[in-house]
Each structure stands twice: as structure tokens, then as C-alpha cells.
């Protein structure tokens, strides 16, 4: 049976929104199971959307990290307020004429994906202004069964990681909201319109839904599986294939000898849920844009693949083979961008060979298991 989205249940719950001035936090992923746009669905029911708020990538899908300005929604002429760049949360003035805030964005269930922070920042703003907050829940594409990766240390809290989350936290955005309320001790009139025909073991491929692109580089379910852990490589001098036909499934650089890397990876990776091959590609943005990169292409063979160990092994082999060319991006104050993605400096010990992959993963398994235990009470779906 096809999963029923929170947005699909708008008619059933429209009394929540009737007669209220609505601030809708959304983007291009705000469509129902028939790909009808949420703005249209609200307005057709004469539910008054007074303002729109958009996260990274804006309403219409700008590239990662690009500035997005305020705009006006075509047709309805609804003001669009960007919550990215230097303005990450709505001001009290922007909420002064709002009666309710509604969140409806497709997420991916990974800590370094920024949409959940837009959601929680808006929750804080709503609490400060005494405005109710409603989440129209959507699937976690990676399912809610696997929880993995180390939890983030407070010193590395940022817009790409916070709240003690592990890398793969195994919650829907509606469940994250419940966790956030408890984590911050926030007092807020918070409500989730839950999905139907959805369980903790549902991956996106099980939902019966068309793939709903959450951001420009996550073009399909396979790329999203490999983004889990693959995003670590964006803190290095490797291209993660952005702007190619297989973003987050291809990794390489001009200095890599791909036959050599392939041989070493074949010896190191024992995971049978992933396959990979030698692959040259030309990214059109970010690292090495317009240059030929030599590396590997990965493809998941199982929806339940946890790509984190494979991504770590890839990084370790590249730094071992090309120590003079491989670098980590600086974040300032002695930190690397990788520390903010991984959640701590502990990953350094693995990359330099002081810690084995299994030792690092065992540490992370303990942290993620503790998080999973603590968040059981916030789960909506069995």
C-alpha cells in the first residue's frame, strides 16, 4: 500500500488551519503523492497562506551553498522569506501577523542536511512568539531502522550538525521535532500530522511514491544512500561528483590513479551491499569544475546499505596513496570542515592509522545505540 503523506491528509485536518494566517515553511519538495503543490492545495481550500519561508536552495532549487534572496511566489503573489545565508530564522517582525507555522519539506534523515535546522530554528521562533507549529510529516528515505555514525560534540555544533544527533538518526522530521522540544526544553504548541501506511522499516523504495528530489544533488534514492557518509568527502580535496550524472556516487580527483585506488579498495571493502568500478568524470561545479577527475563510481545493491564504512575506507585509502595531494578543508581555529561533518576530531585518528575502522565504528555504534534508546519515546511509527 502506498504511503499517505501528511500533506495528503490536508482535507482531514484542515480545521487546524481554517481562518488562520499561515506561514508555510516549504520548497519545491512540498508536493502531495500526486505531485500537486502544497501552495495550490492550501489556496484552493481557501486556507490563507500569508507568507512562505524557504530553507537552503530556496523555493526553486538553487545550488548548494548559494545565497538565496527573498522573492514573491508566482501567481498568488505571496511573499517568500529566505531562511538561508545571513538570515537563518524568522524575525519576530516576520511572525507578528502569523497565527500558525506549518512545515512541509522532504528531508533525508542525515545530520548534516540543513533542512531540520531550518525547522528547529523556526520552532524556536514560534515558541518565542507563542505561535502553534505543525509538521506535515514525510518519509525518511533511509528508513528509521538504521541509526549510525557518531553523535556530534557541542563544540562542533553548527548549521550542518547539532543537538547531539548521530550522522544517520533514523527519525522523520516530525519525530525530530519531538526530540528537539525535549532536547532544548522548549515550550511550544507542537503537532504532527502523521503519515499512514508507514513504519520504522519503510525505506523510500517501499513507499510507492515517486522520488521527490530533496535537493539538487540528490537526484535519486541511490545518490541519497551514498550521501550517508559520502558527504564526509566534501571536507576533502576529492570531488563528490556534484554536477555530474551521479552525485555522491562518484568520487575522484585529477591526481588519483583510479586503477590503483580500485585495487586497494577491492582489497579493503568487504561490504556485499555495494558495488563499485573505476570511473572518470567531469564535475561542473565545486572542486575541479571542468576538469577530468579519476576515481570510483559506487552503486548500492541493497536499500539497507549503510555507506558510512565504505566512505571512510575510501578516504583512508586516498590519504594513504596520495598523502601529498590529499588535503582536508580548513574551517578555522584549528578545525577542519570534516570535523563538523563527522561530529568530532576522532576521525583524524582513523585517517592517520592510529585507529582501525572497526574501532572507530564500534565507538560510533555505542553512541548511536544510546541515541536510539533515548529517542524511542519520540517515535511516531512502530
mmCIF file with all atom_site columns, N, CA and C in Angstrom, residues 324-352:
data_model
loop_
_atom_site.group_PDB
_atom_site.id
_atom_site.type_symbol
_atom_site.label_atom_id
_atom_site.label_alt_id
_atom_site.label_comp_id
_atom_site.label_asym_id
_atom_site.label_entity_id
_atom_site.label_seq_id
_atom_site.pdbx_PDB_ins_code
_atom_site.Cartn_x
_atom_site.Cartn_y
_atom_site.Cartn_z
_atom_site.occupancy
_atom_site.B_iso_or_equiv
_atom_site.pdbx_formal_charge
_atom_site.auth_seq_id
_atom_site.auth_comp_id
_atom_site.auth_asym_id
_atom_site.auth_atom_id
_atom_site.pdbx_PDB_model_num
ATOM 1  N N  . UNK A 1 324 ? 50.536 13.561 -0.341 1.00 0.00 ? 324 UNK A N  1
ATOM 2  C CA . UNK A 1 324 ? 50.957 14.920 -0.669 1.00 0.00 ? 324 UNK A CA 1
ATOM 3  C C  . UNK A 1 324 ? 49.854 15.713 -1.369 1.00 0.00 ? 324 UNK A C  1
ATOM 4  N N  . UNK A 1 325 ? 48.950 15.016 -2.056 1.00 0.00 ? 325 UNK A N  1
ATOM 5  C CA . UNK A 1 325 ? 47.880 15.711 -2.791 1.00 0.00 ? 325 UNK A CA 1
ATOM 6  C C  . UNK A 1 325 ? 46.572 15.800 -1.995 1.00 0.00 ? 325 UNK A C  1
ATOM 7  N N  . UNK A 1 326 ? 46.317 14.801 -1.160 1.00 0.00 ? 326 UNK A N  1
ATOM 8  C CA . UNK A 1 326 ? 45.055 14.780 -0.424 1.00 0.00 ? 326 UNK A CA 1
ATOM 9  C C  . UNK A 1 326 ? 45.116 15.757 0.742  1.00 0.00 ? 326 UNK A C  1
ATOM 10 N N  . UNK A 1 327 ? 44.130 16.633 0.834  1.00 0.00 ? 327 UNK A N  1
ATOM 11 C CA . UNK A 1 327 ? 44.067 17.608 1.921  1.00 0.00 ? 327 UNK A CA 1
ATOM 12 C C  . UNK A 1 327 ? 42.652 17.670 2.488  1.00 0.00 ? 327 UNK A C  1
ATOM 13 N N  . UNK A 1 328 ? 42.558 18.186 3.703  1.00 0.00 ? 328 UNK A N  1
ATOM 14 C CA . UNK A 1 328 ? 41.273 18.438 4.343  1.00 0.00 ? 328 UNK A CA 1
ATOM 15 C C  . UNK A 1 328 ? 41.026 19.935 4.378  1.00 0.00 ? 328 UNK A C  1
ATOM 16 N N  . UNK A 1 329 ? 39.790 20.339 4.125  1.00 0.00 ? 329 UNK A N  1
ATOM 17 C CA . UNK A 1 329 ? 39.437 21.761 4.062  1.00 0.00 ? 329 UNK A CA 1
ATOM 18 C C  . UNK A 1 329 ? 39.473 22.382 5.441  1.00 0.00 ? 329 UNK A C  1
ATOM 19 N N  . UNK A 1 330 ? 40.096 23.543 5.541  1.00 0.00 ? 330 UNK A N  1
ATOM 20 C CA . UNK A 1 330 ? 40.173 24.263 6.821  1.00 0.00 ? 330 UNK A CA 1
ATOM 21 C C  . UNK A 1 330 ? 38.854 24.947 7.139  1.00 0.00 ? 330 UNK A C  1
ATOM 22 N N  . UNK A 1 331 ? 38.522 24.939 8.437  1.00 0.00 ? 331 UNK A N  1
ATOM 23 C CA . UNK A 1 331 ? 37.326 25.629 8.915  1.00 0.00 ? 331 UNK A CA 1
ATOM 24 C C  . UNK A 1 331 ? 37.700 26.791 9.823  1.00 0.00 ? 331 UNK A C  1
ATOM 25 N N  . UNK A 1 332 ? 39.000 26.922 10.128 1.00 0.00 ? 332 UNK A N  1
ATOM 26 C CA . UNK A 1 332 ? 39.450 27.974 11.028 1.00 0.00 ? 332 UNK A CA 1
ATOM 27 C C  . UNK A 1 332 ? 39.573 27.477 12.452 1.00 0.00 ? 332 UNK A C  1
ATOM 28 N N  . UNK A 1 333 ? 40.376 28.172 13.250 1.00 0.00 ? 333 UNK A N  1
ATOM 29 C CA . UNK A 1 333 ? 40.592 27.859 14.668 1.00 0.00 ? 333 UNK A CA 1
ATOM 30 C C  . UNK A 1 333 ? 41.096 26.426 14.862 1.00 0.00 ? 333 UNK A C  1
ATOM 31 N N  . UNK A 1 334 ? 41.895 25.960 13.921 1.00 0.00 ? 334 UNK A N  1
ATOM 32 C CA . UNK A 1 334 ? 42.483 24.638 14.042 1.00 0.00 ? 334 UNK A CA 1
ATOM 33 C C  . UNK A 1 334 ? 41.568 23.492 13.690 1.00 0.00 ? 334 UNK A C  1
ATOM 34 N N  . UNK A 1 335 ? 40.354 23.785 13.267 1.00 0.00 ? 335 UNK A N  1
ATOM 35 C CA . UNK A 1 335 ? 39.397 22.739 12.915 1.00 0.00 ? 335 UNK A CA 1
ATOM 36 C C  . UNK A 1 335 ? 39.316 22.562 11.403 1.00 0.00 ? 335 UNK A C  1
ATOM 37 N N  . UNK A 1 336 ? 38.904 21.383 11.008 1.00 0.00 ? 336 UNK A N  1
ATOM 38 C CA . UNK A 1 336 ? 38.671 21.068 9.607  1.00 0.00 ? 336 UNK A CA 1
ATOM 39 C C  . UNK A 1 336 ? 37.176 20.957 9.367  1.00 0.00 ? 336 UNK A C  1
ATOM 40 N N  . UNK A 1 337 ? 36.765 21.207 8.121  1.00 0.00 ? 337 UNK A N  1
ATOM 41 C CA . UNK A 1 337 ? 35.356 21.060 7.775  1.00 0.00 ? 337 UNK A CA 1
ATOM 42 C C  . UNK A 1 337 ? 34.877 19.638 8.064  1.00 0.00 ? 337 UNK A C  1
ATOM 43 N N  . UNK A 1 338 ? 35.761 18.664 7.899  1.00 0.00 ? 338 UNK A N  1
ATOM 44 C CA . UNK A 1 338 ? 35.421 17.279 8.174  1.00 0.00 ? 338 UNK A CA 1
ATOM 45 C C  . UNK A 1 338 ? 35.006 17.065 9.619  1.00 0.00 ? 338 UNK A C  1
ATOM 46 N N  . UNK A 1 339 ? 35.604 17.799 10.559 1.00 0.00 ? 339 UNK A N  1
ATOM 47 C CA . UNK A 1 339 ? 35.238 17.659 11.968 1.00 0.00 ? 339 UNK A CA 1
ATOM 48 C C  . UNK A 1 339 ? 33.776 18.021 12.198 1.00 0.00 ? 339 UNK A C  1
ATOM 49 N N  . UNK A 1 340 ? 33.296 19.029 11.491 1.00 0.00 ? 340 UNK A N  1
ATOM 50 C CA . UNK A 1 340 ? 31.903 19.450 11.632 1.00 0.00 ? 340 UNK A CA 1
ATOM 51 C C  . UNK A 1 340 ? 30.955 18.458 10.962 1.00 0.00 ? 340 UNK A C  1
ATOM 52 N N  . UNK A 1 341 ? 31.429 17.816 9.896  1.00 0.00 ? 341 UNK A N  1
ATOM 53 C CA . UNK A 1 341 ? 30.612 16.797 9.241  1.00 0.00 ? 341 UNK A CA 1
ATOM 54 C C  . UNK A 1 341 ? 30.572 15.508 10.060 1.00 0.00 ? 341 UNK A C  1
ATOM 55 N N  . UNK A 1 342 ? 31.733 15.103 10.595 1.00 0.00 ? 342 UNK A N  1
ATOM 56 C CA . UNK A 1 342 ? 31.826 13.846 11.347 1.00 0.00 ? 342 UNK A CA 1
ATOM 57 C C  . UNK A 1 342 ? 31.416 14.000 12.803 1.00 0.00 ? 342 UNK A C  1
ATOM 58 N N  . UNK A 1 343 ? 31.459 15.232 13.322 1.00 0.00 ? 343 UNK A N  1
ATOM 59 C CA . UNK A 1 343 ? 30.993 15.478 14.683 1.00 0.00 ? 343 UNK A CA 1
ATOM 60 C C  . UNK A 1 343 ? 32.066 15.533 15.740 1.00 0.00 ? 343 UNK A C  1
ATOM 61 N N  . UNK A 1 344 ? 33.316 15.203 15.385 1.00 0.00 ? 344 UNK A N  1
ATOM 62 C CA . UNK A 1 344 ? 34.420 15.245 16.341 1.00 0.00 ? 344 UNK A CA 1
ATOM 63 C C  . UNK A 1 344 ? 35.738 15.130 15.581 1.00 0.00 ? 344 UNK A C  1
ATOM 64 N N  . UNK A 1 345 ? 36.844 15.246 16.315 1.00 0.00 ? 345 UNK A N  1
ATOM 65 C CA . UNK A 1 345 ? 38.165 15.055 15.721 1.00 0.00 ? 345 UNK A CA 1
ATOM 66 C C  . UNK A 1 345 ? 38.592 13.596 15.738 1.00 0.00 ? 345 UNK A C  1
ATOM 67 N N  . UNK A 1 346 ? 37.775 12.738 16.293 1.00 0.00 ? 346 UNK A N  1
ATOM 68 C CA . UNK A 1 346 ? 38.153 11.332 16.435 1.00 0.00 ? 346 UNK A CA 1
ATOM 69 C C  . UNK A 1 346 ? 38.443 10.696 15.073 1.00 0.00 ? 346 UNK A C  1
ATOM 70 N N  . UNK A 1 347 ? 37.804 11.186 14.039 1.00 0.00 ? 347 UNK A N  1
ATOM 71 C CA . UNK A 1 347 ? 38.021 10.650 12.699 1.00 0.00 ? 347 UNK A CA 1
ATOM 72 C C  . UNK A 1 347 ? 39.467 10.831 12.247 1.00 0.00 ? 347 UNK A C  1
ATOM 73 N N  . UNK A 1 348 ? 40.165 11.844 12.797 1.00 0.00 ? 348 UNK A N  1
ATOM 74 C CA . UNK A 1 348 ? 41.573 12.060 12.452 1.00 0.00 ? 348 UNK A CA 1
ATOM 75 C C  . UNK A 1 348 ? 42.426 10.853 12.808 1.00 0.00 ? 348 UNK A C  1
ATOM 76 N N  . UNK A 1 349 ? 42.138 10.240 13.972 1.00 0.00 ? 349 UNK A N  1
ATOM 77 C CA . UNK A 1 349 ? 42.923 9.088  14.413 1.00 0.00 ? 349 UNK A CA 1
ATOM 78 C C  . UNK A 1 349 ? 42.769 7.915  13.453 1.00 0.00 ? 349 UNK A C  1
ATOM 79 N N  . UNK A 1 350 ? 41.583 7.783  12.878 1.00 0.00 ? 350 UNK A N  1
ATOM 80 C CA . UNK A 1 350 ? 41.384 6.735  11.874 1.00 0.00 ? 350 UNK A CA 1
ATOM 81 C C  . UNK A 1 350 ? 42.143 7.058  10.593 1.00 0.00 ? 350 UNK A C  1
ATOM 82 N N  . UNK A 1 351 ? 42.053 8.296  10.125 1.00 0.00 ? 351 UNK A N  1
ATOM 83 C CA . UNK A 1 351 ? 42.676 8.655  8.855  1.00 0.00 ? 351 UNK A CA 1
ATOM 84 C C  . UNK A 1 351 ? 44.194 8.542  8.900  1.00 0.00 ? 351 UNK A C  1
ATOM 85 N N  . UNK A 1 352 ? 44.791 8.781  10.071 1.00 0.00 ? 352 UNK A N  1
ATOM 86 C CA . UNK A 1 352 ? 46.253 8.702  10.159 1.00 0.00 ? 352 UNK A CA 1
ATOM 87 C C  . UNK A 1 352 ? 46.730 7.315  10.591 1.00 0.00 ? 352 UNK A C  1
#
